[in-house]
Short mmCIF file of C-alpha atoms in Angstrom, two decimals:
data_model
loop_
_atom_site.label_atom_id
_atom_site.label_comp_id
_atom_site.label_asym_id
_atom_site.label_seq_id
_atom_site.Cartn_x
_atom_site.Cartn_y
_atom_site.Cartn_z
CA MET A 24 23.60 113.18 182.49
CA GLU A 25 22.25 112.32 185.92
CA ALA A 26 23.15 115.12 188.33
CA GLU A 27 24.12 112.67 191.07
CA SER A 28 26.83 111.12 188.84
CA TYR A 29 29.34 113.81 189.81
CA ASN A 30 33.01 113.08 190.43
CA THR A 31 33.41 115.52 193.31
CA GLN A 32 31.15 117.94 195.15
CA SER A 33 31.07 120.55 197.86
CA GLY A 34 28.10 121.18 200.15
CA ILE A 35 25.32 119.22 198.44
CA GLN A 36 23.51 115.98 199.32
CA THR A 37 21.49 113.51 197.26
CA GLU A 38 17.94 112.29 197.84
CA SER A 39 15.30 110.14 196.16
CA SER A 40 13.61 111.81 193.20
CA SER A 41 9.90 111.60 192.40
CA GLU A 42 10.96 110.95 188.79
CA GLY A 43 13.06 107.94 189.79
CA GLY A 44 16.64 107.55 190.94
CA GLN A 45 18.37 110.32 192.85
CA ASP A 46 18.61 114.08 192.55
CA VAL A 47 21.11 116.60 193.86
CA ALA A 48 19.51 118.48 196.72
CA PHE A 49 20.09 120.73 199.75
CA ILE A 50 21.94 123.16 197.49
CA GLU A 51 23.09 126.42 199.05
CA ASN A 52 24.92 129.47 197.77
CA GLY A 53 28.52 128.61 196.85
CA ASP A 54 28.02 124.82 196.63
CA TYR A 55 29.21 123.03 193.49
CA VAL A 56 29.47 119.70 191.71
CA VAL A 57 32.17 118.55 189.25
CA TYR A 58 31.93 116.24 186.23
CA ASN A 59 35.24 115.14 184.73
CA ASN A 60 36.20 114.75 181.08
CA ILE A 61 33.05 116.07 179.41
CA ASP A 62 33.58 116.01 175.63
CA PHE A 63 31.99 118.99 173.89
CA GLY A 64 33.39 118.05 170.49
CA SER A 65 33.39 121.06 168.17
CA GLY A 66 31.15 122.98 170.56
CA ALA A 67 27.90 123.06 172.50
CA ALA A 68 25.22 125.70 172.10
CA SER A 69 23.10 125.38 175.22
CA PHE A 70 22.78 123.88 178.69
CA GLN A 71 19.53 122.36 179.94
CA ALA A 72 18.78 121.24 183.49
CA ARG A 73 15.82 119.50 185.14
CA VAL A 74 15.21 121.52 188.29
CA ALA A 75 12.73 122.03 191.15
CA SER A 76 12.52 124.62 193.91
CA ALA A 77 10.17 125.42 196.78
CA THR A 78 11.88 128.79 197.28
CA ASN A 79 12.93 131.60 194.94
CA GLY A 80 15.60 129.46 193.27
CA GLY A 81 18.97 130.84 192.19
CA SER A 82 21.44 130.32 189.37
CA ILE A 83 23.68 127.61 187.93
CA GLU A 84 27.05 128.85 186.70
CA VAL A 85 28.69 126.56 184.12
CA ARG A 86 32.47 126.83 184.52
CA LEU A 87 35.38 125.00 182.93
CA ASP A 88 38.22 123.19 184.73
CA SER A 89 38.02 124.96 188.11
CA ILE A 90 35.54 126.64 190.42
CA THR A 91 36.89 130.00 189.22
CA GLY A 92 37.43 128.83 185.64
CA THR A 93 35.97 130.25 182.44
CA LEU A 94 32.27 131.03 182.80
CA VAL A 95 30.57 129.76 179.63
CA GLY A 96 26.96 130.25 180.69
CA THR A 97 24.59 131.02 183.56
CA CYS A 98 21.19 129.36 183.91
CA ALA A 99 18.58 131.14 186.05
CA VAL A 100 16.31 128.87 188.11
CA ALA A 101 13.03 130.25 189.45
CA GLY A 102 10.77 128.69 192.06
CA THR A 103 8.56 125.86 190.78
CA GLY A 104 6.30 125.46 193.82
CA GLY A 105 7.92 122.38 195.33
CA TRP A 106 11.15 120.46 195.81
CA GLN A 107 9.83 117.70 193.54
CA THR A 108 7.89 119.91 191.11
CA TRP A 109 10.17 119.54 188.10
CA THR A 110 10.69 121.74 185.06
CA ASN A 111 13.37 122.20 182.41
CA LYS A 112 15.49 125.35 182.32
CA THR A 113 17.73 126.18 179.35
CA CYS A 114 20.43 128.79 178.78
CA ASN A 115 22.88 129.54 176.02
CA ILE A 116 26.55 128.69 176.44
CA SER A 117 29.48 129.80 174.31
CA GLY A 118 33.24 129.55 174.00
CA VAL A 119 33.48 125.82 174.79
CA SER A 120 34.83 122.90 172.76
CA GLY A 121 36.99 119.84 173.36
CA ILE A 122 37.28 117.96 176.66
CA HIS A 123 36.89 119.73 180.01
CA ASN A 124 36.06 119.14 183.64
CA VAL A 125 32.72 120.90 184.15
CA TYR A 126 31.96 122.74 187.38
CA LEU A 127 28.34 123.59 188.14
CA LYS A 128 28.50 126.34 190.74
CA PHE A 129 25.28 127.31 192.52
CA THR A 130 24.54 130.89 193.54
CA GLY A 131 21.61 132.65 195.18
CA GLY A 132 20.30 133.94 198.47
CA SER A 133 20.26 132.29 201.89
CA GLY A 134 18.80 128.86 202.56
CA TYR A 135 18.25 126.03 200.11
CA LEU A 136 18.03 127.11 196.46
CA PHE A 137 16.82 124.26 194.21
CA ASN A 138 17.26 120.58 193.32
CA ILE A 139 18.69 119.13 190.08
CA ASN A 140 17.66 115.78 188.60
CA TRP A 141 19.67 115.78 185.34
CA PHE A 142 21.32 118.09 182.85
CA GLN A 143 22.54 118.00 179.27
CA PHE A 144 24.61 120.00 176.82
CA ILE A 145 23.01 120.43 173.41
CA ASN A 146 25.49 120.15 170.58
CA ASN A 147 26.13 122.80 167.97
CA LEU A 148 26.08 121.74 164.29
CA ILE A 149 28.46 124.59 163.45
CA THR A 150 32.17 123.80 163.13
CA ASN A 151 34.42 126.35 164.84
CA PRO A 152 31.43 128.42 166.05
CA GLY A 153 33.42 130.87 168.17
CA LEU A 154 36.62 130.81 166.10
CA GLU A 155 38.56 129.63 169.14
CA THR A 156 40.73 127.45 166.89
CA GLY A 157 42.43 130.70 165.91
CA ASN A 158 41.72 130.03 162.22
CA THR A 159 38.79 130.07 159.80
CA THR A 160 38.25 126.29 159.68
CA GLY A 161 34.66 125.46 158.65
CA TRP A 162 33.92 128.89 157.16
CA ALA A 163 34.00 130.01 153.52
CA VAL A 164 33.28 133.19 151.55
CA ASN A 165 29.86 133.40 149.92
CA GLY A 166 30.70 135.23 146.70
CA ALA A 167 33.40 137.90 146.93
CA GLY A 168 35.51 138.98 149.89
CA SER A 169 37.90 137.64 152.48
CA LEU A 170 37.67 136.06 155.92
CA ALA A 171 40.13 136.29 158.80
CA VAL A 172 40.10 135.63 162.51
CA SER A 173 40.33 138.77 164.63
CA THR A 174 41.14 139.65 168.21
CA THR A 175 39.99 143.26 167.81
CA GLN A 176 36.38 142.48 168.65
CA LYS A 177 34.94 139.29 170.16
CA HIS A 178 31.61 138.42 171.69
CA SER A 179 33.25 135.76 173.87
CA GLY A 180 36.59 133.99 174.02
CA ALA A 181 39.63 135.36 172.21
CA TYR A 182 38.56 135.50 168.56
CA SER A 183 35.82 136.42 166.11
CA LEU A 184 35.50 136.15 162.32
CA LEU A 185 35.98 139.31 160.24
CA SER A 186 34.42 139.56 156.77
CA THR A 187 36.01 142.17 154.45
CA GLY A 188 36.19 143.01 150.74
CA ARG A 189 32.49 142.43 150.06
CA THR A 190 31.27 143.69 146.66
CA ALA A 191 27.56 142.78 146.95
CA THR A 192 24.94 142.72 149.70
CA TRP A 193 24.74 138.90 149.62
CA ASN A 194 28.48 138.41 150.27
CA GLY A 195 29.56 137.17 153.69
CA PRO A 196 30.71 134.13 155.66
CA ILE A 197 28.93 130.84 154.99
CA GLN A 198 29.16 127.36 156.49
CA ASN A 199 27.98 124.13 154.85
CA ILE A 200 26.09 121.86 157.28
CA THR A 201 24.55 119.49 154.71
CA SER A 202 25.83 116.28 156.28
CA LYS A 203 24.60 117.22 159.76
CA VAL A 204 20.88 117.85 159.16
CA GLN A 205 17.75 115.79 158.56
CA SER A 206 14.63 116.61 156.62
CA GLY A 207 11.62 117.36 158.82
CA ASN A 208 13.67 118.71 161.73
CA THR A 209 13.36 122.25 163.04
CA TYR A 210 16.64 123.96 163.93
CA THR A 211 17.28 126.97 166.15
CA CYS A 212 19.86 129.24 164.53
CA SER A 213 21.75 132.02 166.28
CA GLY A 214 24.72 134.28 165.69
CA TRP A 215 26.24 137.47 167.07
CA VAL A 216 27.21 140.31 164.73
CA ARG A 217 29.14 143.56 165.07
CA LEU A 218 30.02 146.08 162.35
CA ASP A 219 33.54 147.28 161.66
CA ASN A 220 33.55 150.30 159.35
CA ALA A 221 29.93 151.46 159.51
CA ALA A 222 27.93 152.88 162.40
CA SER A 223 24.72 151.02 161.52
CA ASP A 224 23.45 148.65 158.85
CA SER A 225 20.86 145.91 158.44
CA ILE A 226 22.03 142.29 158.49
CA ILE A 227 20.32 139.02 157.64
CA MET A 228 20.99 135.41 158.67
CA THR A 229 20.01 133.22 155.71
CA ILE A 230 19.72 129.52 154.93
CA LYS A 231 20.63 128.39 151.41
CA LYS A 232 19.10 125.06 150.37
CA VAL A 233 19.80 123.12 147.20
CA ASP A 234 17.75 119.97 146.54
CA SER A 235 16.04 118.27 143.63
CA SER A 236 13.55 121.14 143.32
CA GLY A 237 16.30 123.74 142.88
CA THR A 238 17.90 126.44 145.03
CA SER A 239 15.98 128.37 147.68
CA TYR A 240 16.86 131.01 150.26
CA THR A 241 15.17 131.53 153.64
CA ASN A 242 15.78 134.59 155.80
CA VAL A 243 15.90 133.12 159.30
CA ALA A 244 16.49 136.39 161.16
CA THR A 245 16.93 140.08 160.37
CA GLY A 246 18.41 142.75 162.61
CA THR A 247 20.37 145.97 162.79
CA GLY A 248 24.09 145.84 163.48
CA SER A 249 26.28 148.58 164.90
CA ASN A 250 29.97 149.19 165.49
CA SER A 251 29.44 149.95 169.18
CA SER A 252 27.90 146.68 170.42
CA TRP A 253 27.13 143.09 169.46
CA ALA A 254 23.68 142.21 168.12
CA GLN A 255 22.18 138.73 168.19
CA LEU A 256 20.27 137.25 165.28
CA SER A 257 18.10 134.27 166.22
CA GLY A 258 15.35 132.28 164.55
CA ASN A 259 14.03 128.83 163.67
CA TYR A 260 14.31 126.96 160.39
CA THR A 261 12.40 123.82 159.39
CA LEU A 262 14.15 121.72 156.75
CA ASN A 263 11.88 120.12 154.15
CA VAL A 264 13.74 118.35 151.35
CA THR A 265 12.41 117.43 147.92
CA GLY A 266 14.34 114.50 146.50
CA THR A 267 18.06 114.75 147.35
CA LEU A 268 19.62 117.46 149.49
CA THR A 269 22.90 118.53 147.89
CA GLU A 270 23.63 121.68 149.91
CA LEU A 271 22.46 123.40 153.08
CA GLY A 272 24.41 126.41 154.25
CA ILE A 273 23.93 129.19 156.77
CA TYR A 274 25.36 132.61 155.99
CA PHE A 275 25.26 136.29 156.93
CA GLU A 276 24.37 138.97 154.37
CA GLY A 277 22.32 142.09 153.70
CA LEU A 278 24.81 144.82 154.55
CA ASN A 279 25.85 147.41 151.99
CA SER A 280 28.75 146.34 149.80
CA GLY A 281 32.03 147.46 151.34
CA THR A 282 30.73 147.13 154.90
CA ASN A 283 33.01 144.92 156.97
CA PHE A 284 31.60 142.99 159.90
CA TYR A 285 32.41 140.47 162.61
CA ILE A 286 30.49 137.31 163.57
CA ASP A 287 30.95 135.16 166.66
CA ASP A 288 29.28 132.36 168.65
CA VAL A 289 27.19 131.01 165.77
CA SER A 290 24.97 128.03 166.54
CA VAL A 291 22.57 125.67 164.81
CA GLN A 292 20.95 123.14 167.10
#
C-alpha cells in the first residue's frame, strides 16, 4: 500500500519520492496516518515498511481503530543516511484479524524522524493464530489429549490454546495447512509457548509432510519452555514435494507426557 494513500492524517506532508510517486514525509513525534477498512482476513504475521531517514529515525506504532487503540506491533526505524536512501524494515504483529481502520502512529525524538514510501501486511497461513475467535477452530489434537481455549495465560489478546491430557512426547496441537502452501517456497514459522504444570521442559515445533515419497518430519525449531514466561520458537522451512502433497501440518511436541502447555500467536508466512 502506498503510504500517501491515507484516508486521514495529522502533522505529516507528502513529497516526491526518488523511487517514483509520493512518500509521506516531514514526520514528527506524535504524527499519524489512518487507512480505513484494511482486511486482515484470518490474521497477519508481520508489518513491512519502506523507509528512509537522515536522522536517528524513530518508531512506527501499528494501532487498530483509534490513535489509542490496540497496539499490535511496533517497527523500529533507524537512520539510513538520507531522506531518499530507502530500506525495508519489518516487525512482527499479533492479535489482529478481520477488518479494521489502521493507525500508523510515529514516535521518536525532536525534529523530523523518517519518511515512508509504502507498507504492507504479510498474511499468516495459520487459521485462528491467536485464538481470538474464542474457540479452537483450525486446530486439532496430534495423537492423544485435549485442546481448549484459555484466558489464564495469553501472549497477546484475550486467549491462548491449552493442550492437556498428552500421553506421549509427540502429542500436541497441530494445524493442517496443505491447501495454502506451494512446493519450492521457504516459510518462516513462529509460535509462542508457555508451560502449565511443569517448571521447565524442552519443546519442538515440527512440520509433518506426507507426499508420494511417504511421511517425513522436520524439526523447525527447538527451545526450552517454562511456566513463568513465554518462549518463542522460530525457524524456516523449505517445502519440497515429491509427486502429490497430501498433508502438511505444523505442530508442537517434545515435552514429557503429562506436561500441559499453552501456545499463542502462531504464524507461517
